[in-house]
Each structure stands twice: as C-alpha cells, then as structure tokens.
mmCIF file of C-alpha atoms in Angstrom:
data_model
loop_
_atom_site.group_PDB
_atom_site.id
_atom_site.type_symbol
_atom_site.label_atom_id
_atom_site.label_comp_id
_atom_site.label_asym_id
_atom_site.label_seq_id
_atom_site.Cartn_x
_atom_site.Cartn_y
_atom_site.Cartn_z
ATOM 1 C CA UNK T 1 -4.696 10.550 -10.899
ATOM 2 C CA UNK T 2 -5.024 7.978 -8.343
ATOM 3 C CA UNK T 3 -7.452 9.875 -6.124
ATOM 4 C CA UNK T 4 -9.018 8.319 -2.937
ATOM 5 C CA UNK T 5 -11.617 9.866 -0.777
ATOM 6 C CA UNK T 6 -13.326 9.098 2.363
ATOM 7 C CA UNK T 7 -16.707 10.151 4.051
ATOM 8 C CA UNK T 8 -17.093 11.440 6.532
ATOM 9 C CA UNK T 9 -13.754 13.257 7.348
ATOM 10 C CA UNK T 10 -14.859 13.157 10.882
ATOM 11 C CA UNK T 11 -17.706 11.810 13.054
ATOM 12 C CA UNK T 12 -18.730 11.871 16.686
ATOM 13 C CA UNK T 13 -21.009 9.235 18.096
ATOM 14 C CA UNK T 14 -22.298 7.862 21.239
ATOM 15 C CA UNK T 15 -21.033 4.714 22.760
ATOM 16 C CA UNK T 16 -22.895 1.749 21.590
ATOM 17 C CA UNK T 17 -23.772 3.006 18.309
ATOM 18 C CA UNK T 18 -22.420 1.929 14.882
ATOM 19 C CA UNK T 19 -20.502 4.133 12.557
ATOM 20 C CA UNK T 20 -19.950 3.550 8.871
ATOM 21 C CA UNK T 21 -17.035 4.893 7.069
ATOM 22 C CA UNK T 22 -16.963 5.035 3.268
ATOM 23 C CA UNK T 23 -13.883 4.811 1.076
ATOM 24 C CA UNK T 24 -13.861 5.439 -2.789
ATOM 25 C CA UNK T 25 -11.374 5.284 -5.544
ATOM 26 C CA UNK T 26 -12.412 8.428 -7.723
ATOM 27 C CA UNK T 27 -10.490 7.729 -11.023
ATOM 28 C CA UNK T 28 -9.478 4.211 -10.919
ATOM 29 C CA UNK T 29 -10.854 0.833 -10.192
ATOM 30 C CA UNK T 30 -9.578 -0.550 -6.967
ATOM 31 C CA UNK T 31 -8.919 -4.264 -6.966
ATOM 32 C CA UNK T 32 -7.640 -4.105 -3.375
ATOM 33 C CA UNK T 33 -8.417 -1.854 -0.495
ATOM 34 C CA UNK T 34 -6.986 -1.500 2.955
ATOM 35 C CA UNK T 35 -7.975 -0.220 6.193
ATOM 36 C CA UNK T 36 -5.455 1.142 8.730
ATOM 37 C CA UNK T 37 -6.081 2.605 12.054
ATOM 38 C CA UNK T 38 -3.768 5.458 13.678
ATOM 39 C CA UNK T 39 -3.887 6.410 17.323
ATOM 40 C CA UNK T 40 -2.590 9.696 18.413
ATOM 41 C CA UNK T 41 1.273 9.951 18.386
ATOM 42 C CA UNK T 42 1.486 6.476 16.920
ATOM 43 C CA UNK T 43 2.137 5.139 13.503
ATOM 44 C CA UNK T 44 -0.335 3.532 10.922
ATOM 45 C CA UNK T 45 -1.431 0.054 11.799
ATOM 46 C CA UNK T 46 -2.973 -2.231 9.060
ATOM 47 C CA UNK T 47 -6.467 -3.449 10.130
ATOM 48 C CA UNK T 48 -7.652 -5.527 7.106
ATOM 49 C CA UNK T 49 -7.370 -6.153 3.335
ATOM 50 C CA UNK T 50 -10.249 -6.648 1.152
ATOM 51 C CA UNK T 51 -10.385 -7.618 -2.394
ATOM 52 C CA UNK T 52 -13.522 -6.635 -4.606
ATOM 53 C CA UNK T 53 -16.025 -9.350 -4.243
ATOM 54 C CA UNK T 54 -14.159 -11.255 -1.505
ATOM 55 C CA UNK T 55 -14.222 -11.445 2.274
ATOM 56 C CA UNK T 56 -11.811 -9.254 3.826
ATOM 57 C CA UNK T 57 -8.642 -10.755 5.485
ATOM 58 C CA UNK T 58 -8.110 -9.137 9.096
ATOM 59 C CA UNK T 59 -4.883 -8.523 10.766
ATOM 60 C CA UNK T 60 -4.389 -10.444 14.059
ATOM 61 C CA UNK T 61 -5.980 -8.839 17.120
ATOM 62 C CA UNK T 62 -8.526 -6.889 14.737
ATOM 63 C CA UNK T 63 -11.995 -8.258 15.684
ATOM 64 C CA UNK T 64 -13.797 -9.061 12.431
ATOM 65 C CA UNK T 65 -17.336 -8.831 14.060
ATOM 66 C CA UNK T 66 -16.766 -5.363 15.411
ATOM 67 C CA UNK T 67 -14.982 -4.064 12.252
ATOM 68 C CA UNK T 68 -17.185 -4.926 9.305
ATOM 69 C CA UNK T 69 -15.676 -4.577 6.092
ATOM 70 C CA UNK T 70 -17.508 -4.520 2.647
ATOM 71 C CA UNK T 71 -15.960 -4.213 -0.799
ATOM 72 C CA UNK T 72 -18.837 -4.694 -2.900
ATOM 73 C CA UNK T 73 -17.666 -2.692 -5.986
ATOM 74 C CA UNK T 74 -14.511 -1.783 -7.718
ATOM 75 C CA UNK T 75 -14.647 1.908 -6.538
ATOM 76 C CA UNK T 76 -16.178 1.486 -2.956
ATOM 77 C CA UNK T 77 -15.215 -0.060 0.222
ATOM 78 C CA UNK T 78 -16.891 0.536 3.757
ATOM 79 C CA UNK T 79 -15.794 0.087 7.277
ATOM 80 C CA UNK T 80 -18.566 -0.202 9.927
ATOM 81 C CA UNK T 81 -17.498 0.103 13.482
ATOM 82 C CA UNK T 82 -20.272 -1.656 15.427
ATOM 83 C CA UNK T 83 -21.138 -0.868 19.062
ATOM 84 C CA UNK T 84 -18.560 1.717 19.121
ATOM 85 C CA UNK T 85 -16.795 2.464 22.314
ATOM 86 C CA UNK T 86 -14.360 5.009 23.371
ATOM 87 C CA UNK T 87 -11.437 2.949 22.910
ATOM 88 C CA UNK T 88 -12.270 2.759 19.298
ATOM 89 C CA UNK T 89 -11.706 6.636 19.081
ATOM 90 C CA UNK T 90 -9.027 6.865 16.299
ATOM 91 C CA UNK T 91 -8.092 8.064 12.824
ATOM 92 C CA UNK T 92 -9.247 5.706 10.201
ATOM 93 C CA UNK T 93 -7.380 5.567 6.837
ATOM 94 C CA UNK T 94 -8.308 3.544 3.869
ATOM 95 C CA UNK T 95 -6.013 3.044 0.775
ATOM 96 C CA UNK T 96 -6.567 1.582 -2.658
ATOM 97 C CA UNK T 97 -4.710 -0.279 -5.368
ATOM 98 C CA UNK T 98 -5.685 -0.783 -8.865
ATOM 99 C CA UNK T 99 -4.537 -3.013 -11.680
ATOM 100 C CA UNK T 100 -2.742 0.066 -13.391
ATOM 101 C CA UNK T 101 -1.089 1.017 -10.064
ATOM 102 C CA UNK T 102 2.096 -0.438 -8.445
ATOM 103 C CA UNK T 103 1.410 1.108 -5.195
ATOM 104 C CA UNK T 104 -1.334 2.069 -2.767
ATOM 105 C CA UNK T 105 -2.849 5.557 -2.702
ATOM 106 C CA UNK T 106 -4.418 6.782 0.528
ATOM 107 C CA UNK T 107 -7.510 8.706 1.356
ATOM 108 C CA UNK T 108 -7.574 11.536 3.544
ATOM 109 C CA UNK T 109 -8.725 9.665 6.666
ATOM 110 C CA UNK T 110 -11.616 9.820 8.982
ATOM 111 C CA UNK T 111 -11.379 10.939 12.641
ATOM 112 C CA UNK T 112 -13.854 8.999 14.776
ATOM 113 C CA UNK T 113 -14.528 10.159 18.344
ATOM 114 C CA UNK T 114 -16.913 7.957 20.588
ATOM 115 C CA UNK T 115 -18.243 9.620 23.664
ATOM 116 C CA UNK F 1 8.070 -7.406 5.262
ATOM 117 C CA UNK F 2 11.533 -6.229 6.335
ATOM 118 C CA UNK F 3 12.139 -3.714 9.224
ATOM 119 C CA UNK F 4 13.458 -0.454 8.547
ATOM 120 C CA UNK F 5 15.413 1.872 10.599
ATOM 121 C CA UNK F 6 15.039 5.911 10.309
ATOM 122 C CA UNK F 7 16.239 8.910 12.334
ATOM 123 C CA UNK F 8 13.362 9.886 14.588
ATOM 124 C CA UNK F 9 13.802 13.542 13.569
ATOM 125 C CA UNK F 10 15.779 16.028 11.254
ATOM 126 C CA UNK F 11 15.844 19.742 10.484
ATOM 127 C CA UNK F 12 16.509 21.277 7.107
ATOM 128 C CA UNK F 13 16.647 24.823 5.922
ATOM 129 C CA UNK F 14 14.204 26.109 3.482
ATOM 130 C CA UNK F 15 15.457 25.863 -0.128
ATOM 131 C CA UNK F 16 18.025 23.459 0.675
ATOM 132 C CA UNK F 17 18.169 19.485 -0.214
ATOM 133 C CA UNK F 18 16.666 17.407 2.476
ATOM 134 C CA UNK F 19 18.451 13.982 2.525
ATOM 135 C CA UNK F 20 16.445 11.317 4.491
ATOM 136 C CA UNK F 21 18.192 8.053 5.181
ATOM 137 C CA UNK F 22 16.596 4.563 5.782
ATOM 138 C CA UNK F 23 18.346 1.240 6.665
ATOM 139 C CA UNK F 24 16.840 -2.022 5.508
ATOM 140 C CA UNK F 25 19.529 -4.411 5.810
ATOM 141 C CA UNK F 26 17.117 -7.343 5.855
ATOM 142 C CA UNK F 27 15.609 -6.399 2.698
ATOM 143 C CA UNK F 28 14.527 -9.531 0.417
ATOM 144 C CA UNK F 29 15.488 -9.707 -3.377
ATOM 145 C CA UNK F 30 11.773 -9.124 -4.256
ATOM 146 C CA UNK F 31 11.008 -6.132 -1.939
ATOM 147 C CA UNK F 32 10.829 -2.655 -2.895
ATOM 148 C CA UNK F 33 11.648 0.428 -0.852
ATOM 149 C CA UNK F 34 8.588 2.628 -0.844
ATOM 150 C CA UNK F 35 8.328 6.275 0.678
ATOM 151 C CA UNK F 36 5.420 7.935 1.818
ATOM 152 C CA UNK F 37 4.935 11.069 3.975
ATOM 153 C CA UNK F 38 2.069 12.191 6.183
ATOM 154 C CA UNK F 39 1.358 15.785 7.018
ATOM 155 C CA UNK F 40 -0.445 16.339 10.279
ATOM 156 C CA UNK F 41 -3.920 14.868 10.447
ATOM 157 C CA UNK F 42 -3.840 13.789 6.854
ATOM 158 C CA UNK F 43 -3.474 10.375 5.050
ATOM 159 C CA UNK F 44 -0.215 9.532 3.763
ATOM 160 C CA UNK F 45 1.157 10.740 0.391
ATOM 161 C CA UNK F 46 3.004 8.472 -1.896
ATOM 162 C CA UNK F 47 6.382 9.940 -2.824
ATOM 163 C CA UNK F 48 8.435 7.374 -4.673
ATOM 164 C CA UNK F 49 9.423 3.515 -5.009
ATOM 165 C CA UNK F 50 12.306 1.530 -6.437
ATOM 166 C CA UNK F 51 13.809 -1.937 -6.394
ATOM 167 C CA UNK F 52 17.631 -1.247 -7.147
ATOM 168 C CA UNK F 53 17.940 1.426 -9.621
ATOM 169 C CA UNK F 54 17.939 5.030 -8.587
ATOM 170 C CA UNK F 55 14.501 6.631 -9.260
ATOM 171 C CA UNK F 56 13.277 10.334 -9.837
ATOM 172 C CA UNK F 57 10.195 11.855 -10.151
ATOM 173 C CA UNK F 58 8.564 15.395 -9.919
ATOM 174 C CA UNK F 59 8.587 15.218 -5.852
ATOM 175 C CA UNK F 60 11.903 13.422 -5.202
ATOM 176 C CA UNK F 61 14.893 11.226 -5.916
ATOM 177 C CA UNK F 62 15.466 7.839 -4.378
ATOM 178 C CA UNK F 63 18.995 6.527 -4.110
ATOM 179 C CA UNK F 64 19.343 2.849 -3.225
ATOM 180 C CA UNK F 65 23.073 1.388 -2.432
ATOM 181 C CA UNK F 66 24.161 -1.328 -4.662
ATOM 182 C CA UNK F 67 23.708 -3.883 -1.864
ATOM 183 C CA UNK F 68 20.303 -2.355 -1.254
ATOM 184 C CA UNK F 69 20.582 -2.428 2.479
ATOM 185 C CA UNK F 70 19.851 1.302 2.687
ATOM 186 C CA UNK F 71 18.608 4.047 0.701
ATOM 187 C CA UNK F 72 18.163 8.036 0.880
ATOM 188 C CA UNK F 73 15.287 9.857 -0.232
ATOM 189 C CA UNK F 74 16.202 13.343 -1.630
ATOM 190 C CA UNK F 75 13.837 16.604 -1.544
ATOM 191 C CA UNK F 76 15.882 18.813 -3.783
ATOM 192 C CA UNK F 77 14.588 22.036 -2.614
ATOM 193 C CA UNK F 78 12.878 21.857 0.498
ATOM 194 C CA UNK F 79 9.935 24.208 1.358
ATOM 195 C CA UNK F 80 7.761 24.835 4.438
ATOM 196 C CA UNK F 81 5.042 22.462 2.954
ATOM 197 C CA UNK F 82 7.419 19.426 3.198
ATOM 198 C CA UNK F 83 7.379 19.510 6.967
ATOM 199 C CA UNK F 84 5.962 15.977 7.562
ATOM 200 C CA UNK F 85 6.533 12.466 8.992
ATOM 201 C CA UNK F 86 8.398 10.480 6.316
ATOM 202 C CA UNK F 87 7.981 6.734 6.289
ATOM 203 C CA UNK F 88 10.450 4.384 4.384
ATOM 204 C CA UNK F 89 8.628 1.022 3.985
ATOM 205 C CA UNK F 90 9.834 -2.268 2.188
ATOM 206 C CA UNK F 91 7.195 -4.409 0.701
ATOM 207 C CA UNK F 92 6.825 -6.859 -2.255
ATOM 208 C CA UNK F 93 6.259 -4.931 -5.424
ATOM 209 C CA UNK F 94 2.834 -4.407 -6.982
ATOM 210 C CA UNK F 95 1.344 -2.669 -3.959
ATOM 211 C CA UNK F 96 -1.000 -5.505 -3.169
ATOM 212 C CA UNK F 97 0.332 -6.049 0.290
ATOM 213 C CA UNK F 98 -0.538 -4.155 3.458
ATOM 214 C CA UNK F 99 2.138 -1.659 4.425
ATOM 215 C CA UNK F 100 4.115 -1.968 7.604
ATOM 216 C CA UNK F 101 4.598 1.744 8.993
ATOM 217 C CA UNK F 102 7.455 2.204 11.476
ATOM 218 C CA UNK F 103 7.684 5.458 13.258
ATOM 219 C CA UNK F 104 9.283 7.447 10.306
ATOM 220 C CA UNK F 105 11.411 10.583 10.522
ATOM 221 C CA UNK F 106 9.778 13.784 11.535
ATOM 222 C CA UNK F 107 11.185 16.395 8.847
ATOM 223 C CA UNK F 108 11.037 19.975 10.098
ATOM 224 C CA UNK F 109 11.767 22.609 7.540
ATOM 225 C CA UNK F 110 13.009 25.771 8.889
ATOM 226 C CA UNK F 111 12.401 29.239 7.348
#
C-alpha cells in the first residue's frame, strides 16, 4: 500500500514553455501533498506543501507564480513550471500523506530538462 | 526541524549487518526520527521511524538512545540492492510537515 505515482517520468522542453507534472496517490487519499526539487549531487529541497482544497504554502525563495501547484482532489496534485528556463532543469519529486498514514510516501520523480 | 549529522559514506560487505549512525542532539520532545533511502535517480523510499522506543519492521531496525540524541539504523543482512543514500530526518510525528533532507550517508554494499 501507500503508492505514489508521477507523470511524466521525464520531460524535455524548450525554454519559455510551460510543463505540467502530475502526482497521484494510487491506493489512498492524500490529505497533504508535498513537492520537492533535487539538483544534481544535492539533496532534496522542499518547494511547497499543499492540502486538498487549499492554496499551497511555498517555501522561502520559491516563486509561487512560476511553480503553480493545484491539489484539486484527494488523489491528484499538479505542479506546473511556467515559462521554464534552463536553470529550472531538475528532478522534481512529490510525496503524499493520507489520514491513515503517519509518514510521507514519495513518488518516483520527474526529470525536467529545459533546452 | 532539528538538524542531523550522518557520516558521508560507509561500506558494508554483502550479507553483513549495516549499521548507520545518526546524531540529532537538538531533537525536541515531539519530534520523531525518520529514515528514508534514495537509490540513484529514484524518489526516496520510507524505511522506518520512531519516537523513543526501538522499532523493527521487515526492512530494518531502528535503535534510539535513551536520551534520544542519536540513533542507529540497522539493515540486518545487506544486499547489493541496499546500496543507496540513507537520510536520517527528525520531524514532528504524523508526517504532515515537509521534510528537511541533509546530505545523508552513501552506503555502498560490497560483494
């Protein structure tokens, strides 16, 4: 149990375009979802926290207008990177927690490359 | 969240127990110790967590000192597939807070 999926697993896009990444909890209802980013040879950094039906809370230094997060249902959260630039190239990972879980479960990650 | 200190890397022979230490001397009374691992280019995998009692599951054992200032994750019979970066994280219980990842320990299982 407690499986989290992400789609796509990798994406390449041109500079200036927008990219949407989906995060789904497959076998539980996620009351809270988190988005992290990981640059090469670095650790994961929390970007934002979203509760179902509420606006996301962004960490300091993360632009909320650039990284749009929607958590419209108990099984789906989306991260849209708007007007992507090469410096946004990174590994984006979501995690989810439901009422029956006392820890977060992570998705497999999405590798974004912006050319 | 309290900070944790872990060795940068460790080696362990296949089939042996891998013991990964973690210091968290500033842990608060309501903070749990969580362990995750990340295999290259994958999302982190939850291993185990505990508050003050030792814990065991099908993956590992977690030993927390009585003063809760340090802990040890034990993989009882390491296999090559256990090669990964292991993260020790302290956080409030319930999993509702975002996690602060340090650099972790790169565990390398040697054949």
